[in-house]
CSV table of C-alpha atoms in Angstrom, one decimal:
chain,number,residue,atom,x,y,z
A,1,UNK,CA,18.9,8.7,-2.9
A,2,UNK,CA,16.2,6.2,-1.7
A,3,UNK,CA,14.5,4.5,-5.0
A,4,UNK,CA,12.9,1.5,-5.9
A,5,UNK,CA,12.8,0.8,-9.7
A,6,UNK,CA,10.7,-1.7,-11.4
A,7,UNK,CA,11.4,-3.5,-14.8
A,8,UNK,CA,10.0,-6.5,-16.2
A,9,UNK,CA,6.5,-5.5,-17.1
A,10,UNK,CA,5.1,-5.4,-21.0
A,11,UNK,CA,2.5,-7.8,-22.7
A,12,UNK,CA,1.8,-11.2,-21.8
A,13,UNK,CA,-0.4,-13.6,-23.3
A,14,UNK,CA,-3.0,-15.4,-20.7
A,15,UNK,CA,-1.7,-18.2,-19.2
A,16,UNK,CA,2.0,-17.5,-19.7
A,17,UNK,CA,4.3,-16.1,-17.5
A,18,UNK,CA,6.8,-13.3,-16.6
A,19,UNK,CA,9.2,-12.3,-13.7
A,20,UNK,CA,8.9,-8.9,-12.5
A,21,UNK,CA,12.1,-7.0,-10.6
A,22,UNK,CA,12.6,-4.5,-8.1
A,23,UNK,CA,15.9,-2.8,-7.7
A,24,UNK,CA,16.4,-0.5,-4.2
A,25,UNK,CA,19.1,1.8,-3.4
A,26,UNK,CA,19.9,4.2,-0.8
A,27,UNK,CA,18.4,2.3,2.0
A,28,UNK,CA,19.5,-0.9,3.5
A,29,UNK,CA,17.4,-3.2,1.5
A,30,UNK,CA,17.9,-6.3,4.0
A,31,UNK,CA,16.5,-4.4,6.9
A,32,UNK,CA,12.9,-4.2,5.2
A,33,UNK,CA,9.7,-6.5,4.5
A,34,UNK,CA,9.3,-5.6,0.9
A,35,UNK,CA,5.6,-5.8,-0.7
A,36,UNK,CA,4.0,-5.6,-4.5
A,37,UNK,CA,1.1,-3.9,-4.6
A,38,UNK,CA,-0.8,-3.5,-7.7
A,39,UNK,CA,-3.5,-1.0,-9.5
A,40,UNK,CA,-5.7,-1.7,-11.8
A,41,UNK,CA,-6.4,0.4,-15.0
A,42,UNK,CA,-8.6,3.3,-13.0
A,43,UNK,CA,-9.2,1.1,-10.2
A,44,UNK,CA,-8.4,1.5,-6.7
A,45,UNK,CA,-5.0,-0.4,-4.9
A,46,UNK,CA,-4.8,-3.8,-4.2
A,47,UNK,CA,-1.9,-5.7,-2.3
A,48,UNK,CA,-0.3,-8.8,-3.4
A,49,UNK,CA,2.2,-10.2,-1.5
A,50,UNK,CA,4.6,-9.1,1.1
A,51,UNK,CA,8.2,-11.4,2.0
A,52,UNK,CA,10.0,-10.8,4.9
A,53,UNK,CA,13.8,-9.0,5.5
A,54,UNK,CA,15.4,-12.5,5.4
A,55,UNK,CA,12.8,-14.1,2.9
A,56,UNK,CA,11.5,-16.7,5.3
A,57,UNK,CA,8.5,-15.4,5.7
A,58,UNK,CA,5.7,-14.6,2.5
A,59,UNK,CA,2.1,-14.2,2.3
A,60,UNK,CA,0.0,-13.8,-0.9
A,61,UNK,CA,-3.3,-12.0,-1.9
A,62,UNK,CA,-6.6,-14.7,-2.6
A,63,UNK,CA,-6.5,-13.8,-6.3
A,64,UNK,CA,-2.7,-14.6,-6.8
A,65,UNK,CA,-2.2,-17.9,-4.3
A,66,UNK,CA,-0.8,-20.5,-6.4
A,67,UNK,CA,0.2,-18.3,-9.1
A,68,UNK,CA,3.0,-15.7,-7.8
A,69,UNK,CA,5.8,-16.4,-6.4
A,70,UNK,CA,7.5,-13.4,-4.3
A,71,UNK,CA,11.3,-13.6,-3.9
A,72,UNK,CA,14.6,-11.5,-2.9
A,73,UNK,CA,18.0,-11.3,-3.9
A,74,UNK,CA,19.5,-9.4,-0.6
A,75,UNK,CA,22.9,-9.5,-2.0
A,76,UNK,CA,22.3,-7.6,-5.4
A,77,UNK,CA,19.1,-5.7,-3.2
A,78,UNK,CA,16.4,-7.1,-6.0
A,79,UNK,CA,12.9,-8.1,-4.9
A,80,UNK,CA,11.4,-10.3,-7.7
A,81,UNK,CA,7.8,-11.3,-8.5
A,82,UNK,CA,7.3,-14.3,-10.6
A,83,UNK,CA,3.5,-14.3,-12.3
A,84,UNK,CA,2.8,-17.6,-13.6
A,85,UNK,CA,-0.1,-18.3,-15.6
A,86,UNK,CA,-1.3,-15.2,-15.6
A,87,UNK,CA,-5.4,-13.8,-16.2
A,88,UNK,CA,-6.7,-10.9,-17.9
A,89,UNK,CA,-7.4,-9.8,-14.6
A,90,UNK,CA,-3.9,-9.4,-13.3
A,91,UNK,CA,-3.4,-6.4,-16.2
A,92,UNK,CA,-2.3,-3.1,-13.5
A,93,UNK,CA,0.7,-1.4,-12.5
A,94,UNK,CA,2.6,-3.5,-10.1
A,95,UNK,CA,4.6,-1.4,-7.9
A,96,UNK,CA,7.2,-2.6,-5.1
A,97,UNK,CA,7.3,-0.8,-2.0
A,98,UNK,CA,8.6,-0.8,2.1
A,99,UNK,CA,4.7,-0.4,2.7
A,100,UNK,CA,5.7,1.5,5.7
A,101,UNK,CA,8.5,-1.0,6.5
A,102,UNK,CA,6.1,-1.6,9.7
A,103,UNK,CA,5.6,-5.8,9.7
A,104,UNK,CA,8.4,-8.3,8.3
A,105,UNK,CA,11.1,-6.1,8.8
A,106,UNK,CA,14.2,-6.6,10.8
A,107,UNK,CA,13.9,-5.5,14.5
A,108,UNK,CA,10.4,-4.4,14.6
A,109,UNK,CA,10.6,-0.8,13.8
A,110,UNK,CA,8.1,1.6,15.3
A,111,UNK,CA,8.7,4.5,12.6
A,112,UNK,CA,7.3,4.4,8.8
A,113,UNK,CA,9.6,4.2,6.2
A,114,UNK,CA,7.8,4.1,3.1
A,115,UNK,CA,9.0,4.1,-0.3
A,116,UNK,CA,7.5,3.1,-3.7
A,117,UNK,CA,8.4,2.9,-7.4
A,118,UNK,CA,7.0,4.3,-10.2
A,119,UNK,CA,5.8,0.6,-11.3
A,120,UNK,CA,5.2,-1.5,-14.2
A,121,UNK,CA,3.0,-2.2,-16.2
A,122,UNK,CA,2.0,-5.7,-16.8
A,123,UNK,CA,-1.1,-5.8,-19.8
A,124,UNK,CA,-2.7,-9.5,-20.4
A,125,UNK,CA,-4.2,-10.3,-23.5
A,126,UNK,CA,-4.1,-12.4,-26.2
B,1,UNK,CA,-10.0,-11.4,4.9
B,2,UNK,CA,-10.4,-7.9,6.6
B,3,UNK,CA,-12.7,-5.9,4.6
B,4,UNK,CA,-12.3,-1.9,4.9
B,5,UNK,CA,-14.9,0.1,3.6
B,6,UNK,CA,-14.4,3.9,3.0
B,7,UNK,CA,-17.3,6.5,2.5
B,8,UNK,CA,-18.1,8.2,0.7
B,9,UNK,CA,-16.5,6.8,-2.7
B,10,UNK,CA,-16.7,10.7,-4.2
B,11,UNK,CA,-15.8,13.9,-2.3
B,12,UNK,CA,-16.6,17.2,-3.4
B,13,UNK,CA,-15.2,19.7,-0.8
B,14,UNK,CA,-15.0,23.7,-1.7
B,15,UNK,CA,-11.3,25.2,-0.6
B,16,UNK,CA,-10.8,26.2,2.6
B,17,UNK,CA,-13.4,24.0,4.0
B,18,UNK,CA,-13.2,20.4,6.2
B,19,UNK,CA,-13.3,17.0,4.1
B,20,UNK,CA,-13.6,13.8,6.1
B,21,UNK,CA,-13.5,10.5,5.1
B,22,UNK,CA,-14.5,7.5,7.0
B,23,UNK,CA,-13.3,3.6,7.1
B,24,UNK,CA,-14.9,0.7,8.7
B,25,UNK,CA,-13.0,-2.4,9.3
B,26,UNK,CA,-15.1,-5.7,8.9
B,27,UNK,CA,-12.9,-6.6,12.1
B,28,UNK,CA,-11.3,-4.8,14.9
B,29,UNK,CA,-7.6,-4.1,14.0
B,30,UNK,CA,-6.8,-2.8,17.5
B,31,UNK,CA,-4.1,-5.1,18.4
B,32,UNK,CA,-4.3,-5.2,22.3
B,33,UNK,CA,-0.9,-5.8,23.3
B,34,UNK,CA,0.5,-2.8,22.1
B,35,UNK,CA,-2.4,-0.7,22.2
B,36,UNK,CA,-2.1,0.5,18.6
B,37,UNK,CA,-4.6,0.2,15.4
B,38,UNK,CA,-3.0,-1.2,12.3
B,39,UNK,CA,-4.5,1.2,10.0
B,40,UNK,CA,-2.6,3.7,8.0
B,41,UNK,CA,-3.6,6.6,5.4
B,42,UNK,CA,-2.0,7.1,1.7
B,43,UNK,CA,-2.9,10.1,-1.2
B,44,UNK,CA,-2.5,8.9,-4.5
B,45,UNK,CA,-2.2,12.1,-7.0
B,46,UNK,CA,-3.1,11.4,-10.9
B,47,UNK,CA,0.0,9.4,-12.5
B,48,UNK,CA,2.1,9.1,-9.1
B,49,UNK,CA,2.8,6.3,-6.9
B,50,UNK,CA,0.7,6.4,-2.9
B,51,UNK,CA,2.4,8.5,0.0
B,52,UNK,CA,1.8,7.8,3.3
B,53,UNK,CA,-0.1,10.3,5.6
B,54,UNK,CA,-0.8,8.0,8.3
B,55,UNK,CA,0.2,5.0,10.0
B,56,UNK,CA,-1.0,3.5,13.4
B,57,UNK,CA,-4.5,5.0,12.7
B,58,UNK,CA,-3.0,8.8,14.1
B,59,UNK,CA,1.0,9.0,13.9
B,60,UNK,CA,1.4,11.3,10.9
B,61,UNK,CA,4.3,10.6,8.7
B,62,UNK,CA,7.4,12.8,8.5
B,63,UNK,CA,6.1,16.1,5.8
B,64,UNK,CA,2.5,15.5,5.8
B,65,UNK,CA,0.9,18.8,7.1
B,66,UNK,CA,-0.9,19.2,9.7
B,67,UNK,CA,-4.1,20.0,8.3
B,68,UNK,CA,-4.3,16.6,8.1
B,69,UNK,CA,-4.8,14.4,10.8
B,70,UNK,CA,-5.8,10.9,11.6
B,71,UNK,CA,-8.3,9.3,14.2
B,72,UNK,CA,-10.6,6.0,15.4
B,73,UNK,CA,-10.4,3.1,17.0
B,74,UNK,CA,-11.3,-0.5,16.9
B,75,UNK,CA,-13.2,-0.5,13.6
B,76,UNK,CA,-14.0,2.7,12.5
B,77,UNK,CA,-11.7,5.1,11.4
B,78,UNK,CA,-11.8,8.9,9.9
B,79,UNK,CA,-9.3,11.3,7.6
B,80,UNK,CA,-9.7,14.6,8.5
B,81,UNK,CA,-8.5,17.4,6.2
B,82,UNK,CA,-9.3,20.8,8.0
B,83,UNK,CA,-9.1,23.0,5.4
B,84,UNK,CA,-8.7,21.7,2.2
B,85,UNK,CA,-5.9,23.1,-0.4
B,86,UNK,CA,-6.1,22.8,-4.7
B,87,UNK,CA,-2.8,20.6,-3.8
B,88,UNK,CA,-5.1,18.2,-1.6
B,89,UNK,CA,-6.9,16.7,-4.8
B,90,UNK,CA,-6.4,13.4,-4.3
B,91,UNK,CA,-7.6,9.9,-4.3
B,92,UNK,CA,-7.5,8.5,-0.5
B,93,UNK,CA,-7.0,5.3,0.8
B,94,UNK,CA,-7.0,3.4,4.0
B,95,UNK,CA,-5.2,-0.2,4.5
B,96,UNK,CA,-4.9,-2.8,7.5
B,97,UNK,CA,-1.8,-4.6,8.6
B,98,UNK,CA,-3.0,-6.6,11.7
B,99,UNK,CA,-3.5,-9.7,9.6
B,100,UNK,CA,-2.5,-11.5,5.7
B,101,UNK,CA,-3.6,-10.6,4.1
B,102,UNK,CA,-3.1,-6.9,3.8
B,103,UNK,CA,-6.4,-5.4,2.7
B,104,UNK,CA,-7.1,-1.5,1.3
B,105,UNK,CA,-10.6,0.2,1.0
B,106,UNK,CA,-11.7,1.0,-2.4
B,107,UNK,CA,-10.6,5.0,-2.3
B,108,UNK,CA,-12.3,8.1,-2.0
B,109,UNK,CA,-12.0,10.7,-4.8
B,110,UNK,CA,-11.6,14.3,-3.0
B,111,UNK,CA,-12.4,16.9,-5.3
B,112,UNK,CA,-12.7,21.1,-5.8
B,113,UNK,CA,-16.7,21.7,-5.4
């Protein structure tokens, strides 16, 4: 069936770094823009980057420029997210998701195709 | 940025009855060419990931019923449930895509009064 499945979460200390993945099935992973979206302990959503179906396209959120680093593997269908340096304020769940699979994707689709994961969890603190 | 601002952040709503929630874009995200608004409408249940309701500021998404239903243009936008179920508790959120980056409003609660 269609899943995304994020791994890579767990507790950081600030300023160090860790590499979150994204594993897709049932869907043709290269086809889509693929986005990280994150949510805050009882906070509201916030989007964080989006690359595009081929990678050569990426755009980052204000309070992540500089530190994150999104990437794809489109031959093992793996998104990645590398957090470098990280703040107490990047502590949320960081899911992956199509975001509609509207925007970056191949061909321009005019239908949604929306899929998430369950996320990880990514705690910073000393 | 974009900035989208829902009202109101709370929602009490008695079953049965209409619940509509509003969002104003600091920008208009109606992008000319193709006539469409880059606006779409997720629920995010207690402990579960966002589904989409709608995308395009009105196309509803394949299963969403159609109690709900999606309207606006230009900058202000509305979520209108017309008779609210127990199942419909919820967190709401809108989001833009016309331009990077990608920007949500801060949620409505919708709760049983």
């Amino acid at each position: 069936q269609v899943q995304l499945v994020e791994s890579g979460g767990g507790v950081v200390q600030p300023g160090r770094s860790l590499r979150l993945s994204c594993g897709a099935s049932g869907f043709i992973f290269s086809n889509f823009g693929m986005h990280w979206v994150r949510q805050a302990p009882g906070k509201g959503l916030e989007w964080v980057a989006v690359i595009s179906y081929d990678g050569s396209s990426k755009f980052y959120s204000d309070s992540v420029k500089g530190r994150f680093t999104v990437s794809r593997d489109n031959s093992e269908n793996t998104l990645y997210l590398q957090m470098n340096n990280v703040r107490a304020e990047d502590t949320a769940v960081y899911h992956c998701t199509t975001l509609m699979g509207l925007g970056f994707s191949y061909g321009f689709p005019l239908n949604a195709f929306d899929v998430w994961g369950q996320g990880t969890m990514v705690a910073v603190s000393s | 940025d974009i900035v989208m601002t829902q009202s109101p952040d709370s929602l009490p709503v008695s079953l049965g009855e209409r619940a509509t929630i509003n969002c104003k874009s600091s920008q208009s995200i109606l992008y000319n060419s193709n006539d469409m608004n880059y606006v779409a409408w997720f629920q995010q249940k207690p402990g579960q990931p966002p589904k989409l309701l709608f995308y395009g500021a009105s196309f509803r998404d394949s299963g969403v019923p159609d109690r709900f239903r999606g309207s606006g243009s230009g900058t202000d936008f509305t979520l209108t449930i017309s008779s609210l179920q127990a199942e419909d508790v919820a967190v709401y959120y809108c989001l833009q895509y016309y331009g990077t980056p990608w920007t949500f409003g801060q949620g409505t609660k919708v709760e049983i009064k």
